Amino acid sequence: MLQARSADASLIAHAGRSYFPIAFIARLPFAMMVVGVLTLVVASRDSVALGGINSAFVGIGSAIVGPMVGAAADRFGQRTVLVPVGLANAVLLGVFVLVVQSTAPDLAVLALSFFVGASAPQVAPMSRTRLVAIIRQRMAAGRQEKVLSGTMAYESAADETVFIIGPFLVGLLASAIAPWVAVAGASVLTFVFVTAFALHPTGRLAVGEQAEVTQAPARQLLRPRLVVVVVGILGIGFFFGSTLTSLTAFMETHGESSQAGLLYGLMGIGSAGLALGSAAFPRAFGIGWRWLVFGVVLLGGAIAFASADSVLAVGIILAVMGIGIGPTLVAQYSLGSDRSPVGRSATTMTILGSAVIVGQSLTSAVVGEVAESSGTQAAMLFPAISAGIVVLAAVVNLVLSRRD
């Protein structure tokens, strides 16, 4: 168990200095899977359509099984669930590399893609659950609100960063060495760092000290005020997938497709910075209004992206869109944490995390097909549509909050 600390000690002191770097690296494979599978299938099977379908299957597997993994963690403890799930995922990623490059039928590759997504370790939502538990159980009541806000800001910035770094690493490894190296690397990272995360002492705290709490009925996960947050974060997933795919198509028309990952990384600069800075926003600037305001910034940037015609313009627009992403994610995860049914925090956070990967994988497949059949300009409309979903969900959230 964690060592006893003063209620005035910092969150880092409570969690341990090794916790944050381990938790950060452990979530990287999750962000690499969709793009890694897409890249490897396209390279090995010479079919963009098949690659897109496989990436969608990764998301479908995560959507169906991910919440079950979170529910199991709520019931049996993170360590008990995460160790076997992480090991299974590492093995499946390694097997996927071998199967996709063999003469195995496409159906076998699709099945493996589903199981890769289904066994994806839900590190990000489980990290949030652990840190919220530490704050609620170990820190002085007067400090909890401020520390919780800062923690949600950090976690959202970490998520945004890995969803930028993940595709960048896949592209770098695929172009510098070979497409299979990215998926194999995700397997190694999962085996080492997800296991380390699972076995970290904080894995006991998240459930062990809440074992006496009676779980709320599962139907409370379907409450409108929580569902609207899931829809909003699904929109962010749509945005990630559609932006990366349409950007790749755009750069391909300019003869520089290998640089798409570098440009995509520009979006992470403002996003991570503003996400971390969200803790400094005044309380009068409520979480729901932050979601709406920064969602509108995201929408404005996406509309400009749809009409951009030069690499320089796209780079500037991506940096602006990043300003909207970070605070929006912070607001959504904060609301998800606040509205989580009693005893189902890991389930809630897993649903939110799965929504991102589902949105990313589905739009990667759809937008890739649109880019091939209808052209790059049509594909570049999809980030604006995705941002529109984010803004619409923000409006509905404010209406529901006002009614309640």
Coordinates of C-alpha atoms in Angstrom, one line a residue, residues 237-384:
G237 CA -12.5 11.3 -31.1
F238 CA -14.2 12.0 -34.4
F239 CA -12.2 15.2 -34.7
F240 CA -8.8 13.4 -34.0
G241 CA -9.5 10.7 -36.6
S242 CA -10.9 13.0 -39.3
T243 CA -8.2 15.6 -38.8
L244 CA -5.3 13.2 -39.0
T245 CA -6.7 11.3 -42.0
S246 CA -7.7 14.4 -44.0
L247 CA -4.4 16.0 -43.2
T248 CA -2.6 12.9 -44.5
A249 CA -4.6 13.1 -47.7
F250 CA -3.9 16.9 -48.0
M251 CA -0.1 16.4 -47.5
E252 CA -0.1 13.6 -50.0
T253 CA -1.5 16.0 -52.7
H254 CA 1.4 18.3 -51.9
G255 CA 3.9 15.4 -52.2
E256 CA 4.8 15.4 -48.5
S257 CA 2.6 12.8 -46.9
S258 CA 5.5 11.7 -44.5
Q259 CA 5.3 15.1 -42.8
A260 CA 1.6 14.8 -41.9
G261 CA 2.6 13.6 -38.4
L262 CA 4.9 16.6 -37.8
L263 CA 2.1 19.0 -38.8
Y264 CA -0.4 17.2 -36.7
G265 CA 2.0 17.6 -33.7
L266 CA 1.5 21.4 -34.0
M267 CA -2.0 20.9 -32.6
G268 CA -0.6 19.4 -29.4
I269 CA 1.4 22.5 -28.4
G270 CA -1.5 24.8 -27.7
S271 CA -3.7 22.0 -26.6
A272 CA -1.4 20.7 -23.9
G273 CA -0.5 24.2 -22.7
L274 CA -4.1 25.4 -22.4
A275 CA -5.2 22.1 -20.8
L276 CA -2.6 22.5 -18.1
G277 CA -3.6 26.1 -17.7
S278 CA -7.3 25.2 -17.2
A279 CA -6.7 24.9 -13.5
A280 CA -6.1 28.7 -13.4
F281 CA -9.4 29.6 -14.9
P282 CA -11.7 31.5 -12.4
R283 CA -14.5 29.6 -10.8
A284 CA -17.0 32.0 -12.4
F285 CA -16.0 30.6 -15.8
G286 CA -17.9 27.4 -15.2
I287 CA -16.9 24.0 -16.6
G288 CA -19.9 23.8 -18.9
W289 CA -19.2 27.2 -20.3
R290 CA -15.5 26.4 -20.9
W291 CA -16.6 23.4 -22.9
L292 CA -18.9 25.6 -25.1
V293 CA -16.4 28.5 -25.5
F294 CA -13.4 26.4 -26.4
G295 CA -15.6 24.0 -28.5
V296 CA -16.5 27.1 -30.6
V297 CA -12.8 27.9 -31.0
L298 CA -12.3 24.3 -32.2
L299 CA -15.2 24.7 -34.7
G300 CA -13.9 28.0 -36.0
G301 CA -10.5 26.5 -36.7
A302 CA -12.0 23.4 -38.3
I303 CA -14.1 25.5 -40.7
A304 CA -10.9 27.4 -41.7
F305 CA -9.1 24.0 -42.1
A306 CA -11.7 22.9 -44.6
S307 CA -10.9 25.8 -46.9
A308 CA -7.1 25.9 -46.4
D309 CA -5.0 25.5 -49.6
S310 CA -1.4 25.8 -48.4
V311 CA 0.8 23.9 -46.0
L312 CA 1.6 27.1 -44.1
A313 CA -2.1 27.9 -43.6
V314 CA -2.8 24.4 -42.5
G315 CA 0.0 24.6 -39.9
I316 CA -1.3 27.8 -38.4
I317 CA -4.9 26.6 -38.3
L318 CA -3.8 23.3 -36.6
A319 CA -2.1 25.4 -33.9
V320 CA -5.3 27.4 -33.4
M321 CA -7.4 24.3 -33.2
G322 CA -5.1 22.9 -30.5
I323 CA -6.2 25.9 -28.3
G324 CA -9.7 24.6 -28.4
I325 CA -9.0 20.9 -27.8
G326 CA -7.2 20.9 -24.4
P327 CA -9.6 22.9 -22.3
T328 CA -12.6 21.1 -23.9
L329 CA -11.2 17.7 -22.9
V330 CA -10.5 19.0 -19.4
A331 CA -14.1 20.2 -19.0
Q332 CA -15.5 16.9 -20.4
Y333 CA -13.4 14.6 -18.1
S334 CA -14.1 16.9 -15.1
L335 CA -17.9 16.6 -15.7
G336 CA -17.6 12.9 -16.3
S337 CA -15.8 12.5 -12.9
D338 CA -18.4 14.7 -11.1
R339 CA -21.3 12.8 -12.6
S340 CA -19.9 9.3 -12.3
P341 CA -22.4 7.0 -10.4
V342 CA -21.2 5.9 -6.9
G343 CA -18.7 3.0 -7.1
R344 CA -18.5 3.2 -10.9
S345 CA -15.8 5.7 -11.5
A346 CA -13.5 3.3 -13.4
T347 CA -16.4 2.3 -15.6
T348 CA -17.3 5.9 -16.4
M349 CA -13.7 6.9 -17.2
T350 CA -13.3 3.8 -19.3
I351 CA -16.4 4.7 -21.3
L352 CA -15.1 8.2 -21.9
G353 CA -11.6 6.9 -22.9
S354 CA -13.2 4.3 -25.2
A355 CA -15.3 7.0 -26.8
V356 CA -12.2 8.8 -28.0
I357 CA -10.6 5.7 -29.6
V358 CA -13.9 4.7 -31.1
G359 CA -14.4 8.1 -32.7
Q360 CA -10.9 8.2 -33.9
S361 CA -11.0 4.7 -35.5
L362 CA -14.4 5.1 -37.2
T363 CA -13.6 8.5 -38.8
S364 CA -10.2 7.2 -39.9
A365 CA -12.0 4.6 -41.9
V366 CA -14.8 6.8 -43.2
V367 CA -12.6 9.8 -44.1
G368 CA -10.0 7.6 -45.7
E369 CA -12.7 6.2 -48.0
V370 CA -14.0 9.7 -48.7
A371 CA -10.6 11.0 -49.6
E372 CA -10.1 8.2 -52.1
S373 CA -13.5 8.4 -53.7
S374 CA -14.4 12.1 -53.5
G375 CA -11.1 13.9 -53.0
T376 CA -9.1 15.7 -50.3
Q377 CA -11.4 18.8 -50.1
A378 CA -14.4 16.6 -49.2
A379 CA -12.4 14.8 -46.5
M380 CA -11.3 18.1 -45.0
L381 CA -14.9 18.9 -44.2
F382 CA -15.2 16.2 -41.6
P383 CA -13.2 17.9 -38.8
A384 CA -15.8 20.8 -38.9

